[in-house]
Amino acid sequence: MRILLLSWLLFNSYFAAFFCISNLVLVSGRCQSDQKQLLLELNLSSNLNSTAFPTPLRRLMKWNQTTDCCSWDGVSCDAGGHVIGLDLSDRAISSPIDNSSSLFRLQHLQQLNLAFNRFEQVFPAGFDKLENLSYLNLSYAGFTGQIPIEISHLTRLVTLDLSIDRYSSPEESLKLEKPNLKMLVQNLTGLRFLYLDGINMSTTGNKWSQALSPLIKLQVLSMRACYLSGPIHSSLSKPRSLSIIRLDENILSGLVPQFFLEFPNLTTLLDANLSGFIPKTVEKMTQLALDLSQNQFNGTIGGLHVKASSLLDTLDLRSNKLQGQFPMFVFKLHGLTLLDLSSNNFSGLIPMSAFQNLRNLSYLDLSYNRLSIDAITTNISSLCLPKLTKLFLASCNLMEFPNFLKNQSSLIQLDLSNNQIHGEMPSWIWKTVYWGLLNLSGNFLVEFERPLNNINSSFIGLDLRGNQLEGQIPILPLGVIYLDFSNNKFNSVLPAHIGDSLRYASFVSISNNNIHGSIPPSLCNITYPRVLDLSNNSLSGPIPQCLFQMNVPNTVLNLRQNNLSGIISDTFSKSCELQILDLNQNRLEGKVPKSLENCKRMEVLDIGNNQINDSFPCHLKNIATLHVLILRSNKFNGHIDCPGNSSGWPMLQIFDLASNNFSGKLHLTCLGIWEAMQLNPDKDQSELVYIIIATYLNDVLRYEDTISVTIKSLELKLVKILPEFTSIDISCNNFEGPIPNVIGIFKALYALNFSHNAFSGPIPAFFGNLRQLGSVDLSSNSLHGEIPLQLANLNFLSFLNVSNNKQVGPTSTQLQSFSEASFENNAGLCGPPLMATCGLPPAKTDNPSDARSTVNWNYISAETGFCFGFGISITLLIFWKRWRKWYFERMDRALSWVFPCLPLETRKHGRRATRNQRRH
């Protein structure tokens, strides 16, 4: 998520000035009635709730239908009353433009500016009807998709700007495929200013410089983040008037082309990824500005001398790999107004007093080198130093606030971040009337110098994060846009009316402090809260309902790790624009609100580690933009299959349901459309995340997605989720049945945790095809069979756990590097690293107690049957006369047959036999 701040203001100032100047030379006549009617038919409605900045910073539509349309704001006419200039930039226009729009019937238009609006539609194809256009600016207007071939028919164009945010998501991007770059510009031979920043030209590849060869009049070329590649071809030498070349954030390579340095007017060569030494021919350049920033130049520049040193007013070498001692020759460039050597590897001690020779210097940036600045000399305040407006000394080994700053009343930007400044934040710093940006982050400030009652400064941005500030949070004057007090030791409640002083703030972070009490409802008075981060504090009580009703695009609401209670209010509006909602580690109860499905742009939803008691939130299945869903450690229950048709989550990267009461088989037919997990990236997996949180960088405000993922029983904080990182964690539930085969198509999956469930069946062999797997935990299930040999194909696998299952057979040789704990408690498993040896019967034990405790149930059952039958027979002989008679007769016959010589008398029994014997 990104917001343009100072660069946004400068950009608009440039175009405002352009139209002011152009209007001076236009002879405005009385508006033709048909022209007025066409303007009124435009019906370009504004949506001020969806603007990129609060209303006071925008230009509103002021068209009075009772007045001459040539006097309307943004409208310019020629002597005949025809509209020839239309500037509708930065008005939050949201209504779409179709091919039949009255805009395309303004046949006399020469200048059209629709920049900085919110059309949010596929690029319309009717611009070729405006054949008189010489100036067309559609930058940041919200158009998406393929740039139409009709633009190439505007052969009178001098300026063409189609730039978009270079960090745009795929659905918000513009592309040049058919037509490609060559087809777009081949007829635009009169172009002098071409801006195509952020447009996807990946199909153009390394042919982009050849495609520009027809533009021989080109003066300014800006193609930042366009997926360009390869070396710069010599065909780009044909536009001999080139003065500014911006190729930031591409993947170009090679040395700086010699022909660049032969351009007589070249002043700016930005981030072409050019390497090697800065050529000596640069000394012959007589331009007023030299900008070779954001390349890969290395070596030293100590011997570099610019021929027209007294004329040079800009020297910008930032973001290269230059090294050596600080180039002292710069102090002889008396005409310098801007000096930027930041983000290199220069070293040495710089006396601030040396800058008194640069009387015209207004912009100085020496940040992020290995320099030390001597800025606390006792008599430095008496020196006649230049009146600086922007000073950046980040990471310059400063121990104290420089003394000379007390007399720098013109400063509007000051960056002393990442130094070693201790003690108080001095009160004189508030005496500056206007601060564009004050950045003192990453120091050791402990308190504000008192009294702190009269802060008269006006701030756009104030960054005090990463210090040790304590006590009450100060209330700042109205107007601040960026405020970061995170990672300090503030230990107070939030003032009840804090939201009133932050009314125009876009970024507010007070995270990682000791703030307690409740969340003030006045925070809902912030008109444009792009980021509100109160995480990692001790806030308690319910969450104000109004915080869930914010309709600002790309909103981040981060309240994780507090003591908030109550429910998540079911008050998300139909126009919900939340992008990140993080409520993890609180004490929230109830259910997942139904209205949350209104947040169609949601990318991260983290409500883990609460007390939510609900079934699986199937109503969220239609949020197609979801990247992260974390429900872990709650009281969710039931099955997770959703009835009916749903679009699923094609962009899902992290799916975490661990430690709940989910049950049933894992059918998950919707898994087949989790496209983000099916990719097979060719990128190196050794670096999965990068960390940038809420920092100013080139006047761009950034807030990166921060979530927690559990891998290998460790909680990792991932900041800025890269497309390469995907994770599924459904551990500690009651899932059963086999592992679904659909998992086998997740070629981008990095971490999988199915442990502590009731999964059965074998471990599927398809795991061997998931080449990006780095962590697999299948422990504590009922999985049986042999461990598939295919697991040995996983080159990135650093964690494996299949313990507490029913695995059998030998462990694979390639898996023996894992610890014994990875395989233990599998009765039939053998081989290293386990102690059990494969191929031998179990060893006999000599322990008597063990022998006695061994029971052979085959013998027990036979003995039991014999005793039971014998008991029945004896009972019958005693109590049943007929059975007894029958039994003895049969026994006599059997004995007579076995022993024929036995006397008959002895074989008689019973009372009759006894009587006969007595008679004899």
PDB file of N, CA and C in Angstrom, residues 14 158-159 189-195 215-222 238-246 263 265-268:
ATOM      1  N   TYR A  14       3.485  20.917 -11.089  1.00  0.00           N
ATOM      2  CA  TYR A  14       4.065  21.012 -12.422  1.00  0.00           C
ATOM      3  C   TYR A  14       2.982  21.183 -13.470  1.00  0.00           C
ATOM      4  N   VAL A 158       2.832  15.912 -28.741  1.00  0.00           N
ATOM      5  CA  VAL A 158       4.142  16.346 -28.283  1.00  0.00           C
ATOM      6  C   VAL A 158       4.429  15.741 -26.907  1.00  0.00           C
ATOM      7  N   THR A 159       3.399  15.656 -26.086  1.00  0.00           N
ATOM      8  CA  THR A 159       3.514  15.078 -24.741  1.00  0.00           C
ATOM      9  C   THR A 159       2.500  13.953 -24.584  1.00  0.00           C
ATOM     10  N   THR A 189       6.078  10.580 -34.247  1.00  0.00           N
ATOM     11  CA  THR A 189       7.439  11.086 -34.445  1.00  0.00           C
ATOM     12  C   THR A 189       7.649  12.481 -33.894  1.00  0.00           C
ATOM     13  N   GLY A 190       6.590  13.171 -33.526  1.00  0.00           N
ATOM     14  CA  GLY A 190       6.728  14.511 -32.962  1.00  0.00           C
ATOM     15  C   GLY A 190       6.840  14.536 -31.455  1.00  0.00           C
ATOM     16  N   LEU A 191       6.824  13.363 -30.826  1.00  0.00           N
ATOM     17  CA  LEU A 191       6.873  13.304 -29.361  1.00  0.00           C
ATOM     18  C   LEU A 191       8.177  13.879 -28.823  1.00  0.00           C
ATOM     19  N   ARG A 192       8.039  14.704 -27.792  1.00  0.00           N
ATOM     20  CA  ARG A 192       9.202  15.239 -27.078  1.00  0.00           C
ATOM     21  C   ARG A 192       9.232  14.772 -25.630  1.00  0.00           C
ATOM     22  N   PHE A 193       8.055  14.485 -25.082  1.00  0.00           N
ATOM     23  CA  PHE A 193       7.957  14.061 -23.682  1.00  0.00           C
ATOM     24  C   PHE A 193       7.135  12.777 -23.624  1.00  0.00           C
ATOM     25  N   LEU A 194       7.752  11.687 -23.186  1.00  0.00           N
ATOM     26  CA  LEU A 194       7.077  10.389 -23.151  1.00  0.00           C
ATOM     27  C   LEU A 194       7.248   9.781 -21.763  1.00  0.00           C
ATOM     28  N   TYR A 195       6.110   9.547 -21.092  1.00  0.00           N
ATOM     29  CA  TYR A 195       6.093   8.964 -19.740  1.00  0.00           C
ATOM     30  C   TYR A 195       5.231   7.698 -19.783  1.00  0.00           C
ATOM     31  N   LEU A 215      11.593   8.230 -32.559  1.00  0.00           N
ATOM     32  CA  LEU A 215      11.293   9.434 -31.785  1.00  0.00           C
ATOM     33  C   LEU A 215      12.534  10.320 -31.720  1.00  0.00           C
ATOM     34  N   ILE A 216      12.910  10.881 -32.845  1.00  0.00           N
ATOM     35  CA  ILE A 216      14.171  11.618 -32.925  1.00  0.00           C
ATOM     36  C   ILE A 216      14.108  12.964 -32.212  1.00  0.00           C
ATOM     37  N   LYS A 217      12.909  13.458 -31.875  1.00  0.00           N
ATOM     38  CA  LYS A 217      12.773  14.741 -31.189  1.00  0.00           C
ATOM     39  C   LYS A 217      12.629  14.580 -29.673  1.00  0.00           C
ATOM     40  N   LEU A 218      12.724  13.363 -29.199  1.00  0.00           N
ATOM     41  CA  LEU A 218      12.463  13.086 -27.782  1.00  0.00           C
ATOM     42  C   LEU A 218      13.448  13.817 -26.879  1.00  0.00           C
ATOM     43  N   GLN A 219      12.904  14.452 -25.835  1.00  0.00           N
ATOM     44  CA  GLN A 219      13.715  15.168 -24.857  1.00  0.00           C
ATOM     45  C   GLN A 219      13.679  14.496 -23.482  1.00  0.00           C
ATOM     46  N   VAL A 220      12.516  13.986 -23.123  1.00  0.00           N
ATOM     47  CA  VAL A 220      12.338  13.328 -21.827  1.00  0.00           C
ATOM     48  C   VAL A 220      11.755  11.940 -22.057  1.00  0.00           C
ATOM     49  N   LEU A 221      12.431  10.927 -21.502  1.00  0.00           N
ATOM     50  CA  LEU A 221      11.961   9.549 -21.593  1.00  0.00           C
ATOM     51  C   LEU A 221      11.900   8.971 -20.183  1.00  0.00           C
ATOM     52  N   SER A 222      10.722   8.554 -19.767  1.00  0.00           N
ATOM     53  CA  SER A 222      10.546   7.965 -18.441  1.00  0.00           C
ATOM     54  C   SER A 222       9.787   6.655 -18.587  1.00  0.00           C
ATOM     55  N   LYS A 238      19.632   7.998 -31.455  1.00  0.00           N
ATOM     56  CA  LYS A 238      19.055   8.841 -32.513  1.00  0.00           C
ATOM     57  C   LYS A 238      18.367  10.086 -31.971  1.00  0.00           C
ATOM     58  N   PRO A 239      17.640  10.010 -30.826  1.00  0.00           N
ATOM     59  CA  PRO A 239      17.068  11.258 -30.278  1.00  0.00           C
ATOM     60  C   PRO A 239      18.170  12.097 -29.632  1.00  0.00           C
ATOM     61  N   ARG A 240      18.812  12.967 -30.383  1.00  0.00           N
ATOM     62  CA  ARG A 240      19.976  13.706 -29.913  1.00  0.00           C
ATOM     63  C   ARG A 240      19.638  14.767 -28.871  1.00  0.00           C
ATOM     64  N   SER A 241      18.351  15.051 -28.684  1.00  0.00           N
ATOM     65  CA  SER A 241      17.956  16.088 -27.734  1.00  0.00           C
ATOM     66  C   SER A 241      17.617  15.533 -26.355  1.00  0.00           C
ATOM     67  N   LEU A 242      17.806  14.252 -26.144  1.00  0.00           N
ATOM     68  CA  LEU A 242      17.461  13.655 -24.855  1.00  0.00           C
ATOM     69  C   LEU A 242      18.201  14.350 -23.719  1.00  0.00           C
ATOM     70  N   SER A 243      17.444  14.780 -22.718  1.00  0.00           N
ATOM     71  CA  SER A 243      18.051  15.410 -21.550  1.00  0.00           C
ATOM     72  C   SER A 243      17.762  14.630 -20.274  1.00  0.00           C
ATOM     73  N   ILE A 244      16.658  13.897 -20.227  1.00  0.00           N
ATOM     74  CA  ILE A 244      16.290  13.121 -19.039  1.00  0.00           C
ATOM     75  C   ILE A 244      15.916  11.707 -19.469  1.00  0.00           C
ATOM     76  N   ILE A 245      16.576  10.736 -18.887  1.00  0.00           N
ATOM     77  CA  ILE A 245      16.260   9.330 -19.139  1.00  0.00           C
ATOM     78  C   ILE A 245      16.029   8.663 -17.794  1.00  0.00           C
ATOM     79  N   ARG A 246      14.814   8.159 -17.574  1.00  0.00           N
ATOM     80  CA  ARG A 246      14.485   7.466 -16.319  1.00  0.00           C
ATOM     81  C   ARG A 246      14.096   6.032 -16.650  1.00  0.00           C
ATOM     82  N   PHE A 263      25.457  13.146 -25.683  1.00  0.00           N
ATOM     83  CA  PHE A 263      24.281  14.008 -25.788  1.00  0.00           C
ATOM     84  C   PHE A 263      24.604  15.362 -25.193  1.00  0.00           C
ATOM     85  N   ASN A 265      22.700  17.688 -24.129  1.00  0.00           N
ATOM     86  CA  ASN A 265      21.762  18.212 -23.130  1.00  0.00           C
ATOM     87  C   ASN A 265      21.437  17.215 -22.027  1.00  0.00           C
ATOM     88  N   LEU A 266      22.082  16.056 -22.022  1.00  0.00           N
ATOM     89  CA  LEU A 266      21.731  15.037 -21.043  1.00  0.00           C
ATOM     90  C   LEU A 266      22.045  15.515 -19.628  1.00  0.00           C
ATOM     91  N   THR A 267      21.028  15.540 -18.776  1.00  0.00           N
ATOM     92  CA  THR A 267      21.210  15.953 -17.385  1.00  0.00           C
ATOM     93  C   THR A 267      20.864  14.839 -16.402  1.00  0.00           C
ATOM     94  N   THR A 268      19.997  13.919 -16.812  1.00  0.00           N
ATOM     95  CA  THR A 268      19.505  12.914 -15.875  1.00  0.00           C
ATOM     96  C   THR A 268      19.562  11.540 -16.516  1.00  0.00           C
TER      97      THR A 268
END
